[in-house]
CSV table of C-alpha atoms in Angstrom, one decimal:
chain,number,residue,atom,x,y,z
A,1,UNK,CA,0.0,0.0,0.0
A,2,UNK,CA,1.6,3.2,-1.2
A,3,UNK,CA,-0.7,5.7,0.6
A,4,UNK,CA,0.5,6.5,4.1
A,5,UNK,CA,-2.9,7.7,5.0
A,6,UNK,CA,-4.5,4.4,3.7
A,7,UNK,CA,-1.8,2.4,5.5
A,8,UNK,CA,-2.4,4.2,8.8
A,9,UNK,CA,-6.2,3.8,8.5
A,10,UNK,CA,-5.8,0.1,7.7
A,11,UNK,CA,-3.4,-0.5,10.6
A,12,UNK,CA,-5.7,1.3,13.0
A,13,UNK,CA,-8.8,-0.5,11.8
A,14,UNK,CA,-7.1,-3.9,12.0
A,15,UNK,CA,-5.7,-3.1,15.4
A,16,UNK,CA,-8.9,-1.7,16.8
A,17,UNK,CA,-10.9,-4.6,15.2
A,18,UNK,CA,-8.6,-7.1,16.8
A,19,UNK,CA,-9.0,-5.5,20.2
A,20,UNK,CA,-12.8,-5.3,19.6
A,21,UNK,CA,-12.9,-9.0,18.7
A,22,UNK,CA,-11.0,-9.9,21.8
A,23,UNK,CA,-13.4,-7.7,23.9
A,24,UNK,CA,-16.4,-9.5,22.2
A,25,UNK,CA,-14.9,-12.9,23.0
A,26,UNK,CA,-14.3,-11.9,26.6
A,27,UNK,CA,-17.8,-10.4,26.9
A,28,UNK,CA,-19.3,-13.5,25.4
A,29,UNK,CA,-17.5,-16.0,27.7
A,30,UNK,CA,-17.9,-13.8,30.9
A,31,UNK,CA,-21.6,-13.1,30.2
A,32,UNK,CA,-22.3,-16.8,29.4
A,33,UNK,CA,-20.6,-17.8,32.7
A,34,UNK,CA,-22.4,-15.3,34.7
A,35,UNK,CA,-25.8,-16.2,33.1
A,36,UNK,CA,-25.1,-19.9,33.7
A,37,UNK,CA,-24.4,-19.1,37.4
A,38,UNK,CA,-27.6,-17.1,37.7
A,39,UNK,CA,-29.7,-19.8,35.9
A,40,UNK,CA,-28.2,-22.5,38.1
A,41,UNK,CA,-29.0,-20.4,41.2
A,42,UNK,CA,-32.6,-20.2,39.9
A,43,UNK,CA,-32.8,-23.9,39.5
A,44,UNK,CA,-31.4,-24.4,43.0
A,45,UNK,CA,-33.8,-21.8,44.4
A,46,UNK,CA,-36.9,-23.3,42.7
A,47,UNK,CA,-36.1,-26.8,43.8
A,48,UNK,CA,-35.4,-25.6,47.3
A,49,UNK,CA,-38.7,-23.7,47.5
A,50,UNK,CA,-40.7,-26.7,46.3
A,51,UNK,CA,-39.0,-29.0,48.7
A,52,UNK,CA,-39.6,-26.5,51.5
A,53,UNK,CA,-43.2,-26.2,50.7
A,54,UNK,CA,-43.5,-30.0,50.7
A,55,UNK,CA,-41.8,-30.3,54.0
A,56,UNK,CA,-44.0,-27.7,55.6
A,57,UNK,CA,-47.1,-29.3,54.2
A,58,UNK,CA,-48.1,-26.1,52.5
A,59,UNK,CA,-48.6,-27.8,49.2
A,60,UNK,CA,-49.8,-31.2,48.1
A,61,UNK,CA,-47.2,-33.5,46.6
A,62,UNK,CA,-49.6,-34.3,43.7
A,63,UNK,CA,-49.8,-30.7,42.6
A,64,UNK,CA,-46.4,-29.5,43.8
A,65,UNK,CA,-44.7,-30.0,40.4
A,66,UNK,CA,-47.4,-28.2,38.4
A,67,UNK,CA,-47.4,-25.2,40.8
A,68,UNK,CA,-43.6,-24.9,40.9
A,69,UNK,CA,-43.5,-23.1,37.6
A,70,UNK,CA,-45.8,-20.4,38.9
A,71,UNK,CA,-43.3,-19.2,41.4
A,72,UNK,CA,-42.2,-15.6,40.9
A,73,UNK,CA,-38.8,-15.7,39.3
A,74,UNK,CA,-38.6,-13.2,36.5
A,75,UNK,CA,-35.5,-13.2,34.3
A,76,UNK,CA,-34.7,-11.5,31.0
A,77,UNK,CA,-36.7,-9.6,28.3
A,78,UNK,CA,-39.8,-9.3,30.5
A,79,UNK,CA,-40.5,-13.0,30.2
A,80,UNK,CA,-40.7,-15.0,33.5
A,81,UNK,CA,-37.9,-17.5,33.3
A,82,UNK,CA,-39.6,-19.6,36.0
A,83,UNK,CA,-42.3,-20.4,33.4
A,84,UNK,CA,-39.6,-22.0,31.3
A,85,UNK,CA,-38.7,-24.5,34.1
A,86,UNK,CA,-39.8,-28.1,34.2
A,87,UNK,CA,-40.4,-29.8,37.5
A,88,UNK,CA,-40.9,-33.5,38.4
A,89,UNK,CA,-41.4,-35.2,41.7
A,90,UNK,CA,-40.4,-38.8,41.9
A,91,UNK,CA,-40.9,-41.3,44.8
A,92,UNK,CA,-37.7,-42.8,46.1
A,93,UNK,CA,-39.0,-46.1,44.9
A,94,UNK,CA,-38.9,-44.8,41.3
A,95,UNK,CA,-42.5,-43.8,40.6
A,96,UNK,CA,-43.5,-40.4,39.0
A,97,UNK,CA,-45.6,-38.6,41.5
A,98,UNK,CA,-46.1,-35.3,39.8
A,99,UNK,CA,-44.8,-33.2,36.9
A,100,UNK,CA,-45.4,-29.7,35.6
A,101,UNK,CA,-47.0,-28.9,32.3
A,102,UNK,CA,-44.6,-29.3,29.4
A,103,UNK,CA,-42.2,-31.4,31.5
A,104,UNK,CA,-41.0,-34.6,29.7
A,105,UNK,CA,-42.6,-37.9,30.7
A,106,UNK,CA,-39.2,-39.5,31.2
A,107,UNK,CA,-37.1,-38.9,34.3
A,108,UNK,CA,-35.2,-35.6,34.1
A,109,UNK,CA,-32.2,-37.0,36.0
A,110,UNK,CA,-31.3,-40.2,37.8
A,111,UNK,CA,-29.2,-38.1,40.3
A,112,UNK,CA,-30.6,-37.9,43.8
A,113,UNK,CA,-28.9,-34.7,44.8
A,114,UNK,CA,-27.2,-31.7,43.1
A,115,UNK,CA,-26.7,-30.6,39.5
A,116,UNK,CA,-26.5,-32.9,36.5
A,117,UNK,CA,-27.0,-32.8,32.7
A,118,UNK,CA,-29.0,-35.4,30.9
A,119,UNK,CA,-30.6,-36.1,27.6
A,120,UNK,CA,-34.3,-36.8,27.6
A,121,UNK,CA,-36.1,-37.6,24.3
A,122,UNK,CA,-33.2,-36.2,22.4
A,123,UNK,CA,-33.1,-32.9,24.3
A,124,UNK,CA,-30.4,-31.9,26.7
A,125,UNK,CA,-31.5,-30.7,30.2
A,126,UNK,CA,-29.7,-29.0,33.1
A,127,UNK,CA,-31.3,-30.4,36.3
A,128,UNK,CA,-31.0,-29.8,40.0
A,129,UNK,CA,-32.2,-32.6,42.3
A,130,UNK,CA,-33.1,-32.6,46.1
A,131,UNK,CA,-33.9,-35.9,47.9
A,132,UNK,CA,-36.5,-35.5,50.7
A,133,UNK,CA,-36.0,-38.6,52.8
A,134,UNK,CA,-38.8,-37.7,55.2
A,135,UNK,CA,-41.4,-37.6,52.5
A,136,UNK,CA,-39.8,-40.3,50.4
A,137,UNK,CA,-39.6,-38.2,47.2
A,138,UNK,CA,-37.0,-36.5,45.0
A,139,UNK,CA,-37.7,-33.0,43.6
A,140,UNK,CA,-36.2,-32.4,40.1
A,141,UNK,CA,-36.2,-29.0,38.6
A,142,UNK,CA,-34.6,-28.5,35.2
A,143,UNK,CA,-34.5,-26.4,32.1
A,144,UNK,CA,-33.7,-27.1,28.5
A,145,UNK,CA,-30.1,-26.3,27.5
A,146,UNK,CA,-31.4,-25.0,24.2
A,147,UNK,CA,-33.6,-22.5,26.0
A,148,UNK,CA,-30.5,-21.5,28.0
A,149,UNK,CA,-28.4,-21.0,24.9
A,150,UNK,CA,-31.2,-18.9,23.3
A,151,UNK,CA,-31.3,-16.8,26.4
A,152,UNK,CA,-27.5,-16.3,26.4
A,153,UNK,CA,-27.6,-15.4,22.7
A,154,UNK,CA,-30.3,-12.8,23.3
A,155,UNK,CA,-28.4,-11.2,26.1
A,156,UNK,CA,-25.2,-11.0,24.0
A,157,UNK,CA,-27.0,-9.7,21.0
A,158,UNK,CA,-28.4,-7.0,23.2
A,159,UNK,CA,-24.8,-6.1,24.3
A,160,UNK,CA,-23.1,-6.4,20.9
A,161,UNK,CA,-25.7,-4.8,18.6
A,162,UNK,CA,-24.9,-1.2,19.8
A,163,UNK,CA,-21.2,-2.0,19.4
A,164,UNK,CA,-21.7,-3.2,15.9
A,165,UNK,CA,-23.6,-0.1,15.0
A,166,UNK,CA,-20.6,2.0,16.2
A,167,UNK,CA,-18.1,0.2,13.9
A,168,UNK,CA,-18.8,2.5,10.9
A,169,UNK,CA,-18.6,5.5,13.2
A,170,UNK,CA,-15.3,4.3,14.6
A,171,UNK,CA,-13.9,3.8,11.1
A,172,UNK,CA,-15.0,7.3,10.1
A,173,UNK,CA,-13.4,8.9,13.2
A,174,UNK,CA,-10.2,7.0,12.5
A,175,UNK,CA,-10.1,8.2,8.9
A,176,UNK,CA,-10.7,11.8,10.0
A,177,UNK,CA,-8.2,11.6,12.8
A,178,UNK,CA,-5.5,10.3,10.4
A,179,UNK,CA,-6.4,12.9,7.8
A,180,UNK,CA,-6.1,15.6,10.4
A,181,UNK,CA,-2.8,14.2,11.8
A,182,UNK,CA,-1.2,14.2,8.3
A,183,UNK,CA,-2.1,17.8,7.6
A,184,UNK,CA,1.5,19.0,8.5
A,185,UNK,CA,2.8,16.7,5.8
A,186,UNK,CA,0.4,18.3,3.3
A,187,UNK,CA,1.5,21.7,4.4
A,188,UNK,CA,5.1,20.8,4.0
A,189,UNK,CA,4.5,19.5,0.5
A,190,UNK,CA,2.6,22.6,-0.5
A,191,UNK,CA,5.4,24.8,0.9
A,192,UNK,CA,8.0,22.8,-1.2
A,193,UNK,CA,5.9,23.0,-4.3
A,194,UNK,CA,5.6,26.8,-4.0
A,195,UNK,CA,9.4,27.2,-3.7
A,196,UNK,CA,11.5,28.4,-6.6
A,197,UNK,CA,14.3,26.1,-7.8
A,198,UNK,CA,17.0,28.5,-6.6
A,199,UNK,CA,15.4,28.9,-3.2
A,200,UNK,CA,17.5,26.7,-0.9
A,201,UNK,CA,16.8,28.5,2.4
A,202,UNK,CA,16.4,26.2,5.4
A,203,UNK,CA,12.9,25.1,6.3
A,204,UNK,CA,11.6,26.5,9.5
A,205,UNK,CA,10.6,23.7,11.8
A,206,UNK,CA,9.6,25.8,14.8
A,207,UNK,CA,6.2,24.5,16.0
A,208,UNK,CA,6.4,21.4,13.8
A,209,UNK,CA,5.3,18.0,15.2
A,210,UNK,CA,8.2,16.1,16.7
A,211,UNK,CA,7.9,13.4,14.0
A,212,UNK,CA,8.5,15.9,11.3
A,213,UNK,CA,11.7,17.4,12.8
A,214,UNK,CA,14.1,14.6,11.6
A,215,UNK,CA,13.0,14.8,7.9
A,216,UNK,CA,13.0,18.6,8.1
A,217,UNK,CA,16.5,18.6,9.4
A,218,UNK,CA,17.5,16.1,6.7
A,219,UNK,CA,16.0,18.3,4.1
A,220,UNK,CA,17.8,21.4,5.4
A,221,UNK,CA,21.0,19.4,5.4
A,222,UNK,CA,20.3,18.4,1.8
A,223,UNK,CA,19.7,22.1,0.9
A,224,UNK,CA,23.0,23.1,2.5
A,225,UNK,CA,24.9,20.4,0.5
A,226,UNK,CA,23.1,21.4,-2.7
A,227,UNK,CA,23.9,25.1,-2.1
A,228,UNK,CA,27.5,24.2,-1.4
A,229,UNK,CA,27.7,22.1,-4.6
A,230,UNK,CA,26.2,24.9,-6.6
A,231,UNK,CA,28.6,27.4,-5.1
A,232,UNK,CA,31.5,25.2,-6.0
A,233,UNK,CA,30.1,24.9,-9.6
A,234,UNK,CA,29.8,28.7,-9.8
A,235,UNK,CA,33.3,29.2,-8.4
A,236,UNK,CA,34.7,26.5,-10.7
A,237,UNK,CA,33.1,28.1,-13.7
A,238,UNK,CA,34.3,31.6,-12.7
A,239,UNK,CA,37.9,30.5,-11.9
A,240,UNK,CA,38.1,28.2,-15.0
A,241,UNK,CA,37.0,31.0,-17.3
A,242,UNK,CA,39.5,33.4,-15.7
A,243,UNK,CA,42.4,31.0,-15.8
A,244,UNK,CA,41.7,29.8,-19.4
A,245,UNK,CA,41.2,33.4,-20.7
A,246,UNK,CA,44.8,34.3,-20.0
A,247,UNK,CA,46.6,31.4,-21.7
A,248,UNK,CA,44.2,31.5,-24.7
A,249,UNK,CA,44.9,35.2,-25.1
A,250,UNK,CA,48.6,34.5,-24.9
A,251,UNK,CA,48.3,31.7,-27.6
A,252,UNK,CA,46.5,34.1,-29.9
A,253,UNK,CA,49.1,36.8,-29.4
A,254,UNK,CA,52.0,34.4,-30.1
A,255,UNK,CA,50.2,33.1,-33.2
A,256,UNK,CA,49.7,36.7,-34.5
A,257,UNK,CA,53.4,37.4,-33.9
A,258,UNK,CA,54.4,34.3,-35.8
A,259,UNK,CA,52.2,35.2,-38.7
A,260,UNK,CA,53.2,38.8,-38.8
A,261,UNK,CA,57.0,38.3,-38.7
A,262,UNK,CA,59.3,37.0,-41.5
A,263,UNK,CA,62.1,36.6,-39.0
A,264,UNK,CA,62.8,32.9,-38.4
A,265,UNK,CA,64.1,33.6,-34.9
A,266,UNK,CA,61.0,35.5,-34.0
A,267,UNK,CA,58.8,32.8,-35.5
A,268,UNK,CA,60.6,30.0,-33.7
A,269,UNK,CA,60.3,31.9,-30.4
A,270,UNK,CA,56.6,32.5,-30.9
A,271,UNK,CA,56.0,28.9,-31.8
A,272,UNK,CA,57.9,27.7,-28.7
A,273,UNK,CA,55.7,30.0,-26.6
A,274,UNK,CA,52.6,28.5,-28.3
A,275,UNK,CA,53.8,25.0,-27.5
A,276,UNK,CA,54.5,26.0,-23.9
A,277,UNK,CA,51.1,27.7,-23.7
A,278,UNK,CA,49.4,24.6,-25.1
A,279,UNK,CA,51.1,22.4,-22.5
A,280,UNK,CA,50.1,24.8,-19.7
A,281,UNK,CA,46.5,25.0,-21.0
A,282,UNK,CA,46.3,21.2,-21.4
A,283,UNK,CA,47.5,20.7,-17.9
A,284,UNK,CA,45.0,23.2,-16.6
A,285,UNK,CA,42.2,21.5,-18.5
A,286,UNK,CA,43.3,18.1,-17.2
A,287,UNK,CA,43.4,19.4,-13.6
A,288,UNK,CA,40.0,20.9,-14.0
A,289,UNK,CA,38.6,17.6,-15.2
A,290,UNK,CA,40.4,15.8,-12.3
A,291,UNK,CA,38.9,18.3,-9.8
A,292,UNK,CA,35.4,17.7,-11.2
A,293,UNK,CA,36.0,13.9,-11.2
A,294,UNK,CA,37.1,13.8,-7.6
A,295,UNK,CA,34.3,16.0,-6.4
A,296,UNK,CA,31.7,13.8,-8.1
A,297,UNK,CA,33.2,10.5,-6.9
A,298,UNK,CA,31.9,8.8,-3.8
A,299,UNK,CA,34.4,7.7,-1.1
A,300,UNK,CA,35.1,3.9,-1.5
A,301,UNK,CA,33.1,1.8,1.0
A,302,UNK,CA,36.0,-0.6,1.6
A,303,UNK,CA,39.7,0.0,1.1
A,304,UNK,CA,42.1,-2.8,0.8
A,305,UNK,CA,45.8,-2.8,1.4
A,306,UNK,CA,47.9,-2.2,-1.8
A,307,UNK,CA,51.5,-2.0,-2.7
A,308,UNK,CA,52.3,1.7,-1.9
A,309,UNK,CA,55.9,1.4,-3.2
A,310,UNK,CA,54.7,0.1,-6.6
A,311,UNK,CA,52.1,2.9,-7.0
A,312,UNK,CA,54.7,5.5,-6.1
A,313,UNK,CA,57.3,4.0,-8.4
A,314,UNK,CA,54.8,3.8,-11.3
A,315,UNK,CA,53.8,7.5,-10.9
A,316,UNK,CA,57.4,8.7,-10.7
A,317,UNK,CA,58.3,6.8,-13.9
A,318,UNK,CA,55.3,8.3,-15.7
A,319,UNK,CA,56.5,11.9,-14.8
A,320,UNK,CA,60.2,11.4,-15.0
A,321,UNK,CA,60.6,12.0,-18.8
A,322,UNK,CA,58.5,15.2,-18.7
A,323,UNK,CA,60.3,16.5,-15.7
A,324,UNK,CA,63.7,15.8,-17.4
A,325,UNK,CA,62.5,18.1,-20.3
A,326,UNK,CA,62.2,20.9,-17.7
A,327,UNK,CA,65.7,20.1,-16.3
A,328,UNK,CA,64.4,18.5,-13.1
A,329,UNK,CA,65.1,15.0,-11.9
A,330,UNK,CA,62.7,12.9,-9.8
A,331,UNK,CA,64.4,10.4,-7.5
A,332,UNK,CA,63.0,7.8,-5.2
A,333,UNK,CA,64.8,7.5,-1.8
A,334,UNK,CA,66.9,4.4,-1.3
A,335,UNK,CA,65.0,1.4,0.1
A,336,UNK,CA,65.4,1.2,3.9
A,337,UNK,CA,63.7,-0.4,6.9
A,338,UNK,CA,61.2,2.5,7.2
A,339,UNK,CA,60.4,2.4,3.5
A,340,UNK,CA,59.8,-1.4,3.6
A,341,UNK,CA,57.6,-1.0,6.6
A,342,UNK,CA,55.4,1.5,4.7
A,343,UNK,CA,55.4,-0.7,1.6
A,344,UNK,CA,51.8,-1.8,2.0
A,345,UNK,CA,49.0,0.5,3.1
A,346,UNK,CA,45.2,0.8,2.9
A,347,UNK,CA,44.6,3.3,0.2
A,348,UNK,CA,42.4,3.6,-2.9
A,349,UNK,CA,44.8,3.4,-5.9
A,350,UNK,CA,43.0,6.0,-8.1
A,351,UNK,CA,42.8,8.7,-5.5
A,352,UNK,CA,46.3,8.1,-4.2
A,353,UNK,CA,47.9,8.2,-7.7
A,354,UNK,CA,46.0,11.3,-8.6
A,355,UNK,CA,47.1,13.1,-5.4
A,356,UNK,CA,50.7,12.0,-5.8
A,357,UNK,CA,50.9,13.0,-9.5
A,358,UNK,CA,49.6,16.5,-8.7
A,359,UNK,CA,52.0,17.0,-5.8
A,360,UNK,CA,55.0,15.8,-7.9
A,361,UNK,CA,54.0,18.0,-10.8
A,362,UNK,CA,53.8,21.0,-8.4
A,363,UNK,CA,57.2,20.2,-7.0
A,364,UNK,CA,58.7,20.0,-10.5
A,365,UNK,CA,57.2,23.3,-11.5
A,366,UNK,CA,58.7,25.0,-8.5
A,367,UNK,CA,62.1,23.3,-8.7
A,368,UNK,CA,65.1,25.2,-10.2
A,369,UNK,CA,66.9,24.1,-13.4
A,370,UNK,CA,69.0,21.1,-12.4
A,371,UNK,CA,67.1,20.5,-9.2
A,372,UNK,CA,65.9,17.2,-7.8
A,373,UNK,CA,62.6,16.2,-6.4
A,374,UNK,CA,63.0,13.5,-3.8
A,375,UNK,CA,60.2,11.0,-3.1
A,376,UNK,CA,60.4,8.6,-0.1
A,377,UNK,CA,58.2,6.2,1.8
A,378,UNK,CA,58.2,6.6,5.6
A,379,UNK,CA,56.5,5.6,8.8
A,380,UNK,CA,54.9,8.6,10.6
A,381,UNK,CA,53.4,7.8,14.0
A,382,UNK,CA,53.0,4.2,13.0
A,383,UNK,CA,51.2,5.1,9.7
A,384,UNK,CA,52.4,4.9,6.1
A,385,UNK,CA,53.4,8.2,4.5
A,386,UNK,CA,54.9,9.4,1.2
A,387,UNK,CA,57.1,12.5,1.4
A,388,UNK,CA,57.9,14.7,-1.6
A,389,UNK,CA,60.7,17.3,-1.1
A,390,UNK,CA,61.7,19.9,-3.7
A,391,UNK,CA,64.5,22.4,-3.9
A,392,UNK,CA,62.4,25.4,-4.9
A,393,UNK,CA,61.9,28.7,-3.1
A,394,UNK,CA,59.3,27.2,-0.6
A,395,UNK,CA,56.3,29.3,0.6
A,396,UNK,CA,55.8,32.2,2.9
A,397,UNK,CA,54.7,30.8,6.3
A,398,UNK,CA,51.6,33.0,6.2
A,399,UNK,CA,50.6,31.4,2.9
A,400,UNK,CA,51.0,27.7,3.8
A,401,UNK,CA,47.5,27.6,5.3
A,402,UNK,CA,46.0,28.7,2.0
A,403,UNK,CA,48.1,26.5,-0.2
A,404,UNK,CA,45.3,24.0,-0.8
A,405,UNK,CA,42.7,26.6,-1.8
A,406,UNK,CA,41.6,26.4,-5.4
A,407,UNK,CA,43.5,28.7,-7.8
A,408,UNK,CA,45.6,30.1,-4.9
A,409,UNK,CA,49.1,31.0,-6.1
A,410,UNK,CA,51.5,32.6,-3.6
A,411,UNK,CA,54.0,35.3,-4.2
A,412,UNK,CA,56.6,32.7,-5.1
A,413,UNK,CA,54.4,31.1,-7.8
A,414,UNK,CA,55.7,29.2,-10.8
A,415,UNK,CA,55.2,30.9,-14.2
A,416,UNK,CA,53.1,28.0,-15.6
A,417,UNK,CA,51.2,27.0,-12.4
A,418,UNK,CA,47.5,27.1,-12.0
A,419,UNK,CA,47.0,26.9,-8.3
A,420,UNK,CA,45.0,23.6,-8.5
A,421,UNK,CA,47.6,20.9,-7.9
A,422,UNK,CA,47.6,20.9,-4.1
A,423,UNK,CA,43.9,21.4,-3.9
A,424,UNK,CA,43.2,18.4,-6.0
A,425,UNK,CA,45.7,16.3,-4.0
A,426,UNK,CA,44.1,17.2,-0.7
A,427,UNK,CA,40.6,16.5,-2.0
A,428,UNK,CA,41.6,13.2,-3.5
A,429,UNK,CA,43.4,12.1,-0.3
A,430,UNK,CA,40.3,13.1,1.8
A,431,UNK,CA,38.3,10.6,-0.3
A,432,UNK,CA,40.4,7.7,0.8
A,433,UNK,CA,41.1,8.7,4.4
A,434,UNK,CA,44.5,10.2,4.0
A,435,UNK,CA,45.8,13.7,4.8
A,436,UNK,CA,48.1,16.3,3.2
A,437,UNK,CA,50.7,18.2,5.2
A,438,UNK,CA,52.8,21.1,3.9
A,439,UNK,CA,55.9,22.7,5.5
A,440,UNK,CA,59.0,24.5,4.5
A,441,UNK,CA,62.3,22.6,4.7
A,442,UNK,CA,64.8,25.4,4.4
A,443,UNK,CA,65.3,25.7,0.7
A,444,UNK,CA,62.3,24.0,-0.7
A,445,UNK,CA,59.0,22.6,0.3
A,446,UNK,CA,58.1,19.3,2.0
A,447,UNK,CA,54.7,17.8,1.3
A,448,UNK,CA,53.6,14.7,3.2
A,449,UNK,CA,50.9,12.3,2.1
A,450,UNK,CA,50.0,10.3,5.2
A,451,UNK,CA,47.3,7.8,6.3
A,452,UNK,CA,45.1,8.8,9.2
A,453,UNK,CA,45.7,6.8,12.3
A,454,UNK,CA,42.5,4.8,11.8
A,455,UNK,CA,43.7,3.7,8.4
A,456,UNK,CA,47.4,3.0,9.2
């Protein structure tokens, strides 16, 4: 059932119906037991009165049975229940002395005293017997079990009929109550439908029902995340447009210079600048795509241990040739005990490789001609770490805290940098539970990629 209202109404109707049926069963059995007790008391009372009248000689034995049913014993629906009784008087020798009108000819019960149930002429009877030894007779007073059952059924019908008439009323009240109780949901839906697409203001849950507060808080959290994502997209678009505008303008200028000049030297220099600009623009575009890819990717649910040394060596080999073209060497520190201990670590290969590549490229860009970028595996506080050290100018201490901001380039920036490398690295490492640490090391910068303690 998809309707919450219908489901609630059905649950309440079924639950109430089950309780009602249990109450009906309890009323039936308790009422039947109480009526049985009352009817048995009437039998005992009628038999005792007949026996008392016989003992006191206030009634003749021959007419005692016929007059027994005239005793005042009203019960139920305005009909005298005493008139439904049958009375027999038998001698102790086994002869029928007297019986009331409508009483069966056969003996109601062979018992001499107390209650018993018998079948006479195919009909079940409930009988109470009293033996009068002084008069030599037995007084038997009984009633038909069928009459009793009918009387019990009439009593229960009288109790249950009003209850049955209330069932539709109860169902209507339940439906109205559920409808009224779900009005806050309808109000919330109407409020959301009336909102503009760009309106991501938090929903006010002051005065809202307690049950609505968790979904309202969840919606507000979603609005905040969507607004943050939209802001990132706006910033991304703004910064990308700004950063691409400059190299594209430079490419156009160099192309115009090459076309306008007949000097081979000028043309070669312009073409070299074009190649450099294309490389820079290509790296910027790749970084922008990497940034978008990392932001859209979900953190891995389960990270398995992988060969950290192999991933590091593979990344270094991929960048070594390009770094050599810029006059910079990338070296991996000699294998030692600390490096071997950090050889395997829990990390997602894609995110780690992406972060390491961007950090290495950043180190190469800031290294002087003939410089070396050193990459080493270490153990930091019991956790695996990869440390990249360059021989560049480093960063101003006041700027280190902003080094991972997007498109941030400090005063000691590289000519071909874009300010995205460290930002991508930090974001990628965050997806796999690692962290990025930046610090000056005298001449140069030290960047550490390390696993969080829970992942080491």
